[in-house]
Short mmCIF file of C-alpha atoms in Angstrom, two decimals:
data_model
loop_
_atom_site.label_atom_id
_atom_site.label_comp_id
_atom_site.label_asym_id
_atom_site.label_seq_id
_atom_site.Cartn_x
_atom_site.Cartn_y
_atom_site.Cartn_z
CA GLU A 27 142.50 37.29 127.54
CA ASN A 28 140.53 40.56 127.61
CA THR A 29 139.26 40.06 124.18
CA PRO A 30 135.74 38.47 124.15
CA GLU A 31 135.27 38.20 120.37
CA PRO A 32 136.70 34.63 119.37
CA ARG A 33 137.75 36.02 116.02
CA ASP A 34 139.63 38.97 117.30
CA ARG A 35 141.42 36.82 119.87
CA ALA A 36 142.49 34.45 117.01
CA VAL A 37 143.78 37.59 115.13
CA LEU A 38 145.66 38.72 118.13
CA ALA A 39 147.13 35.48 118.96
CA CYS A 40 148.35 35.04 115.35
CA ALA A 41 149.85 38.47 115.45
CA MET A 42 151.59 37.81 118.62
CA ASN A 43 153.09 34.38 117.66
CA THR A 44 154.19 35.21 114.23
CA GLY A 45 154.97 38.99 113.80
CA LEU A 46 153.00 39.09 110.52
CA ARG A 47 151.71 42.19 109.07
CA ALA A 48 148.10 42.94 109.22
CA GLY A 49 147.75 42.46 105.39
CA GLU A 50 149.37 39.05 105.55
CA ILE A 51 147.02 37.97 108.42
CA THR A 52 143.90 39.13 106.59
CA ARG A 53 145.00 36.87 103.52
CA LEU A 54 145.09 33.76 105.64
CA HIS A 55 142.89 30.94 104.92
CA VAL A 56 141.65 27.84 106.72
CA GLY A 57 143.52 25.73 104.44
CA ASP A 58 146.82 27.56 105.38
CA VAL A 59 146.71 26.12 108.88
CA ASP A 60 148.07 22.70 109.41
CA LEU A 61 147.76 21.75 113.02
CA GLU A 62 149.30 18.18 112.51
CA THR A 63 152.63 19.54 111.29
CA LEU A 64 152.22 22.84 113.21
CA THR A 65 152.93 24.73 109.96
CA LEU A 66 151.16 28.02 108.90
CA ARG A 67 151.59 28.83 105.06
CA VAL A 68 151.97 32.41 104.60
CA TRP A 69 152.00 34.81 101.69
CA VAL A 70 154.64 37.45 102.36
CA SER A 71 153.30 40.59 100.59
CA LYS A 72 156.43 42.70 100.43
CA SER A 73 158.96 40.15 99.25
CA GLN A 74 156.09 38.28 97.15
CA VAL A 75 157.33 34.65 98.50
CA GLU A 76 155.45 31.96 100.24
CA ASP A 77 156.79 30.75 103.56
CA ASP A 78 155.76 27.85 105.88
CA MET A 79 156.20 29.41 109.11
CA PRO A 80 156.12 27.36 112.52
CA ILE A 81 152.99 27.37 114.71
CA THR A 82 153.94 27.83 118.45
CA SER A 83 152.08 25.64 121.03
CA ASP A 84 150.21 28.96 122.27
CA LEU A 85 149.13 29.74 118.81
CA ALA A 86 148.08 26.02 118.14
CA ALA A 87 145.79 26.02 121.06
CA GLU A 88 144.30 29.40 120.27
CA LEU A 89 143.58 28.27 116.61
CA SER A 90 142.07 24.92 117.66
CA LEU A 91 139.46 26.96 119.88
CA TRP A 92 138.88 29.53 117.17
CA LEU A 93 138.43 27.10 114.36
CA ALA A 94 135.78 24.91 116.49
CA ALA A 95 134.01 28.22 117.21
CA TYR A 96 134.18 29.42 113.70
CA ALA A 97 132.45 26.16 112.32
CA ARG A 98 129.80 26.31 115.15
CA SER A 99 128.92 29.90 114.02
CA ILE A 100 128.39 29.25 110.55
CA GLU A 101 126.69 25.89 110.98
CA ARG A 102 128.88 23.92 108.53
CA PRO A 103 132.36 22.36 108.33
CA LEU A 104 135.16 24.71 107.50
CA LEU A 105 136.49 24.72 103.87
CA PRO A 106 140.17 25.18 103.04
CA THR A 107 138.93 28.31 100.99
CA ASP A 108 137.39 29.94 103.90
CA LEU A 109 139.15 33.02 105.25
CA LEU A 110 140.89 32.35 108.54
CA PRO A 111 139.74 35.72 109.97
CA PRO A 112 136.49 36.49 108.29
CA ALA A 113 134.31 39.55 108.15
CA SER A 114 131.20 39.59 110.44
CA THR A 115 127.62 40.92 109.76
CA GLY A 116 127.39 42.51 113.30
CA PRO A 117 124.03 42.10 115.35
CA ARG A 118 120.96 43.01 113.38
CA TYR A 119 117.43 43.89 114.27
CA ARG A 120 114.86 41.92 112.56
CA TRP A 121 110.98 41.25 112.57
CA ARG A 122 109.31 38.04 113.10
CA THR A 123 105.60 36.97 113.21
CA LEU A 124 104.39 35.53 116.52
CA PRO A 125 101.69 32.65 116.72
CA ASP A 126 98.90 35.19 117.37
CA GLY A 127 99.89 37.07 114.26
CA THR A 128 101.57 40.07 115.87
CA LYS A 129 105.18 41.10 114.84
CA GLU A 130 108.13 41.34 117.21
CA LYS A 131 111.31 43.15 116.79
CA TYR A 132 114.48 41.09 118.00
CA GLN A 133 118.13 41.16 117.62
CA SER A 134 119.84 38.47 115.60
CA PRO A 135 123.36 37.66 116.57
CA SER A 136 126.34 38.57 114.31
CA THR A 137 127.52 36.11 111.77
CA TYR A 138 130.63 35.59 110.10
CA ILE A 139 131.26 35.69 106.32
CA PRO A 140 133.95 33.13 105.30
CA HIS A 141 134.43 34.51 101.85
CA ARG A 142 135.14 38.03 102.99
CA PRO A 143 138.07 39.24 104.93
CA VAL A 144 138.06 41.19 108.14
CA THR A 145 139.17 44.79 107.93
CA LYS A 146 140.49 47.41 110.18
CA LEU A 147 142.57 45.01 112.31
CA HIS A 148 144.24 48.14 113.92
CA ARG A 149 140.94 48.50 115.83
CA ILE A 150 141.28 45.06 117.12
CA ALA A 151 144.73 45.84 118.34
CA GLN A 152 143.65 49.15 119.86
CA SER A 153 140.73 47.66 121.73
CA ALA A 154 143.16 45.03 123.15
CA LEU A 155 145.87 47.71 124.19
CA PHE A 156 142.98 49.86 125.69
CA GLN A 157 142.02 46.82 127.99
CA VAL A 158 145.42 46.54 129.33
CA GLY A 159 145.78 50.29 130.03
CA LEU A 160 148.24 51.09 127.12
CA PRO A 161 148.16 53.88 124.51
CA THR A 162 146.17 53.36 121.52
CA ARG A 163 146.64 56.55 119.39
CA HIS A 164 148.35 55.56 115.97
CA GLU A 165 148.75 52.01 117.41
CA GLY A 166 147.89 48.95 115.47
CA ILE A 167 149.12 45.38 114.20
CA HIS A 168 152.50 47.02 113.77
CA THR A 169 152.77 47.77 117.40
CA ILE A 170 152.35 43.97 118.12
CA ARG A 171 154.79 43.08 115.30
CA ARG A 172 157.44 45.45 116.50
CA ALA A 173 156.98 44.17 120.29
CA VAL A 174 157.23 40.50 119.10
CA ALA A 175 160.36 41.13 117.10
CA ARG A 176 162.26 43.06 119.99
CA HIS A 177 161.08 40.37 122.60
CA TYR A 178 162.32 37.61 120.25
CA TYR A 179 165.66 39.43 119.66
CA ASP A 180 166.28 40.02 123.26
CA SER A 181 165.77 36.49 124.34
CA LEU A 182 168.01 35.20 121.36
CA ALA A 183 170.76 37.80 121.99
CA ALA A 184 170.87 36.85 125.71
CA ASP A 185 172.49 33.62 124.56
CA PRO A 186 176.30 34.44 124.50
CA LYS A 187 176.93 31.64 121.75
CA ARG A 188 174.41 33.76 119.38
CA GLY A 189 175.03 37.20 120.32
CA HIS A 190 173.89 40.21 118.38
CA ASP A 191 174.79 39.06 114.94
CA GLY A 192 173.04 35.54 115.40
CA ALA A 193 169.89 36.99 116.93
CA ILE A 194 169.44 39.59 114.51
CA ARG A 195 169.68 37.33 111.45
CA VAL A 196 167.07 35.00 113.09
CA VAL A 197 164.70 37.85 113.72
CA MET A 198 165.27 39.11 110.27
CA THR A 199 163.58 35.68 108.93
CA LEU A 200 160.71 36.10 111.35
CA LEU A 201 160.07 39.66 110.08
CA HIS A 202 160.84 38.65 106.25
CA HIS A 203 163.22 41.35 105.80
CA THR A 204 165.66 41.11 103.06
CA ASN A 205 168.55 42.49 104.82
CA VAL A 206 170.03 42.70 108.16
CA SER A 207 170.24 46.55 108.25
CA THR A 208 166.56 46.80 107.60
CA THR A 209 165.87 44.62 110.80
CA GLU A 210 168.37 46.54 112.93
CA HIS A 211 166.69 49.79 111.97
CA TYR A 212 163.32 48.26 112.77
CA LEU A 213 164.37 47.22 116.15
CA GLY A 214 166.29 50.44 116.91
CA VAL A 215 169.60 48.53 117.63
CA THR A 216 172.78 47.82 115.69
CA SER A 217 175.81 45.81 116.58
CA GLU A 218 177.94 49.05 117.39
CA ARG A 219 175.14 50.47 119.63
CA LYS A 220 174.96 46.99 121.35
CA ALA A 221 178.73 47.20 121.93
CA ARG A 222 178.52 50.68 123.24
CA ASP A 223 175.77 49.78 125.72
CA GLU A 224 177.50 46.84 126.97
CA SER A 225 180.85 48.64 127.37
CA LEU A 226 179.34 51.49 129.19
CA ARG A 227 176.10 50.67 130.98
CA GLY A 228 176.85 50.60 134.91
CA ARG A 229 180.55 51.25 134.41
CA SER A 230 182.79 54.16 135.17
CA PHE A 231 183.51 55.97 132.07
CA LEU A 232 186.09 58.43 133.65
CA PRO A 233 188.09 56.58 136.25
CA ARG A 234 189.04 58.60 139.31
CA PRO A 235 192.70 59.59 139.28
CA THR A 236 194.97 58.23 142.00
CA LYS A 237 197.50 60.43 143.87
CA ALA A 238 200.18 59.24 141.69
CA ASP A 239 198.43 60.68 138.49
CA VAL A 240 198.10 64.01 140.06
CA ILE A 241 200.98 66.41 139.54
CA SER A 242 201.39 69.60 141.47
CA ILE A 243 201.27 72.78 139.50
CA ASN A 244 204.69 73.74 141.13
CA GLN A 245 206.20 70.49 139.93
CA ARG A 246 205.22 70.78 136.32
CA PRO A 247 207.98 71.15 133.92
CA ALA A 248 208.57 74.50 132.40
#
């Protein structure tokens, strides 16, 4: 909500609703978005596979707004080959000739370059984190990816029918990991650690002995 740039808002919305890596977001094209079937076609860089990921309701709303703003900015209908998060030129100063023949310097607004991918997505993430008062040093899209994965895991694991094992396997598919241990390491949680936490948190580890459990020194057997 604190991101004024429409493209950057779309990038953040995509990261927050998919958990994709920065490189996977920059490779998205307009043709990869299907708002009718709520499907986002993604090329997963590490595993070298294509995945049709679901588009959440929040992401669908953000992409609808962004695609409309994108088309207005470049003053033409979007093409399937246009990059979804394009690079931009940034505002520039230009000269124009007035009716009286004098020249005037003016600032032209930034424009998007549909065939060139946006770079330095970590700066978009850092700007958003700064706006809400969170640390920015060494942070980036991976920060959002990890936070999304942990939130998704916690929400799934809260269901007793699914538990840790079921939750971690679903999150594994979100992150496009090839094995469960990688996802557990990524989240910093394992089934053994989960069992430890549940068995100890808020409970007495060393119960107080009763009088019957206490034996006087004088009564100890020789």
